[in-house]
mmCIF file of C-alpha atoms in Angstrom:
data_model
loop_
_atom_site.group_PDB
_atom_site.id
_atom_site.type_symbol
_atom_site.label_atom_id
_atom_site.label_comp_id
_atom_site.label_asym_id
_atom_site.label_seq_id
_atom_site.Cartn_x
_atom_site.Cartn_y
_atom_site.Cartn_z
ATOM 1 C CA UNK A 1379 100.220 98.716 77.481
ATOM 2 C CA UNK A 1380 100.099 101.831 79.638
ATOM 3 C CA UNK A 1381 98.554 101.502 83.104
ATOM 4 C CA UNK A 1382 95.298 103.280 83.884
ATOM 5 C CA UNK A 1383 95.972 106.611 85.592
ATOM 6 C CA UNK A 1384 92.840 108.568 86.423
ATOM 7 C CA UNK A 1385 92.589 112.312 86.457
ATOM 8 C CA UNK A 1386 92.997 113.254 90.097
ATOM 9 C CA UNK A 1387 89.844 115.379 90.022
ATOM 10 C CA UNK A 1388 87.868 112.237 89.098
ATOM 11 C CA UNK A 1389 89.079 110.343 92.176
ATOM 12 C CA UNK A 1390 86.987 110.726 95.340
ATOM 13 C CA UNK A 1391 88.963 112.014 98.320
ATOM 14 C CA UNK A 1392 87.867 108.869 100.169
ATOM 15 C CA UNK A 1393 89.834 106.746 97.653
ATOM 16 C CA UNK A 1394 92.934 108.882 98.211
ATOM 17 C CA UNK A 1395 92.581 108.588 101.984
ATOM 18 C CA UNK A 1396 91.922 104.838 101.793
ATOM 19 C CA UNK A 1397 95.076 104.363 99.709
ATOM 20 C CA UNK A 1398 97.091 106.272 102.303
ATOM 21 C CA UNK A 1399 95.604 104.264 105.190
ATOM 22 C CA UNK A 1400 97.801 101.209 104.569
ATOM 23 C CA UNK A 1401 101.267 101.101 106.194
ATOM 24 C CA UNK A 1402 103.070 99.660 103.154
ATOM 25 C CA UNK A 1403 101.483 102.177 100.787
ATOM 26 C CA UNK A 1404 102.340 104.984 103.177
ATOM 27 C CA UNK A 1405 105.966 103.776 103.210
ATOM 28 C CA UNK A 1406 105.993 103.830 99.403
ATOM 29 C CA UNK A 1407 104.588 107.377 99.351
ATOM 30 C CA UNK A 1408 107.192 108.473 101.910
ATOM 31 C CA UNK A 1409 110.001 106.922 99.848
ATOM 32 C CA UNK A 1410 108.760 108.669 96.702
ATOM 33 C CA UNK A 1411 108.397 111.995 98.518
ATOM 34 C CA UNK A 1412 111.981 111.756 99.778
ATOM 35 C CA UNK A 1413 113.710 110.189 96.800
ATOM 36 C CA UNK A 1414 111.668 111.115 93.756
ATOM 37 C CA UNK A 1415 111.016 108.726 90.890
ATOM 38 C CA UNK A 1416 111.986 105.084 91.503
ATOM 39 C CA UNK A 1417 111.774 101.716 89.809
ATOM 40 C CA UNK A 1418 108.808 99.673 90.979
ATOM 41 C CA UNK A 1419 111.114 96.788 91.883
ATOM 42 C CA UNK A 1420 113.230 98.972 94.168
ATOM 43 C CA UNK A 1421 110.668 99.026 96.962
ATOM 44 C CA UNK A 1422 111.429 96.327 99.513
ATOM 45 C CA UNK A 1423 109.162 96.591 102.516
ATOM 46 C CA UNK A 1424 109.096 92.916 103.430
ATOM 47 C CA UNK A 1425 106.229 92.009 101.092
ATOM 48 C CA UNK A 1426 106.100 89.722 98.067
ATOM 49 C CA UNK A 1427 106.432 91.038 94.518
ATOM 50 C CA UNK A 1428 102.715 90.422 93.931
ATOM 51 C CA UNK A 1429 101.766 92.318 97.090
ATOM 52 C CA UNK A 1430 104.079 95.188 96.159
ATOM 53 C CA UNK A 1431 102.464 95.329 92.706
ATOM 54 C CA UNK A 1432 99.028 95.411 94.333
ATOM 55 C CA UNK A 1433 100.018 98.345 96.562
ATOM 56 C CA UNK A 1434 101.501 100.251 93.631
ATOM 57 C CA UNK A 1435 98.314 99.657 91.622
ATOM 58 C CA UNK A 1436 96.136 100.950 94.481
ATOM 59 C CA UNK A 1437 98.270 104.098 94.728
ATOM 60 C CA UNK A 1438 98.127 104.628 90.957
ATOM 61 C CA UNK A 1439 94.364 104.088 90.736
ATOM 62 C CA UNK A 1440 93.827 106.478 93.659
ATOM 63 C CA UNK A 1441 95.681 109.155 91.697
ATOM 64 C CA UNK A 1442 98.669 109.329 94.039
ATOM 65 C CA UNK A 1443 101.326 108.133 91.598
ATOM 66 C CA UNK A 1444 102.232 108.115 87.918
ATOM 67 C CA UNK A 1445 103.959 105.181 86.263
ATOM 68 C CA UNK A 1446 106.013 105.275 83.089
ATOM 69 C CA UNK A 1447 107.826 102.626 81.115
ATOM 70 C CA UNK A 1448 111.597 102.824 80.722
ATOM 71 C CA UNK A 1449 112.695 99.825 78.708
ATOM 72 C CA UNK A 1450 111.647 96.763 80.677
ATOM 73 C CA UNK A 1451 111.315 98.737 83.905
ATOM 74 C CA UNK A 1452 108.425 100.714 85.280
ATOM 75 C CA UNK A 1453 109.248 103.943 87.062
ATOM 76 C CA UNK A 1454 106.844 105.425 89.558
ATOM 77 C CA UNK A 1455 106.645 108.952 90.937
ATOM 78 C CA UNK A 1456 104.422 110.808 93.361
ATOM 79 C CA UNK A 1457 101.942 113.271 91.824
ATOM 80 C CA UNK A 1458 102.949 115.781 94.489
ATOM 81 C CA UNK A 1459 102.154 119.021 92.648
ATOM 82 C CA UNK A 1460 98.711 117.824 91.557
ATOM 83 C CA UNK A 1461 97.907 116.488 95.028
ATOM 84 C CA UNK A 1462 99.061 119.672 96.753
ATOM 85 C CA UNK A 1463 96.948 121.765 94.392
ATOM 86 C CA UNK A 1464 93.779 119.715 94.855
ATOM 87 C CA UNK A 1465 94.255 118.789 98.533
ATOM 88 C CA UNK A 1466 96.487 121.477 100.089
ATOM 89 C CA UNK A 1467 98.343 120.216 103.146
ATOM 90 C CA UNK A 1468 97.196 116.599 102.856
ATOM 91 C CA UNK A 1469 100.568 115.084 101.987
ATOM 92 C CA UNK A 1470 102.383 117.348 104.420
ATOM 93 C CA UNK A 1471 100.096 116.127 107.203
ATOM 94 C CA UNK A 1472 100.420 112.475 106.229
ATOM 95 C CA UNK A 1473 104.173 112.584 105.696
ATOM 96 C CA UNK A 1474 105.127 114.615 108.758
ATOM 97 C CA UNK A 1475 106.727 112.622 111.570
ATOM 98 C CA UNK A 1476 104.375 111.640 114.326
ATOM 99 C CA UNK A 1477 105.184 112.931 117.809
ATOM 100 C CA UNK A 1478 106.223 110.239 120.298
ATOM 101 C CA UNK A 1479 103.340 108.643 122.170
#
């Protein structure tokens, strides 16, 4: 069974922003932006497997990621080109390092 992946144009910008508002999800997006496609199980941010799956589902349903099956694994990637086209500068702003406080 393939996971539900909405067309990005059908996702309200508020859903995209809400998905990016969580620290764990933001870490996942940063890891994908830096390293490209990765196995879902490779993300270890100090959360349980169920919590990690929840965060990956939120990102997918908000249109931020695509998931594909590879044998028994699921590989996830950032929809960078689509996001940059629809929301120019959004990922750059979110992923840029914050200046020291």
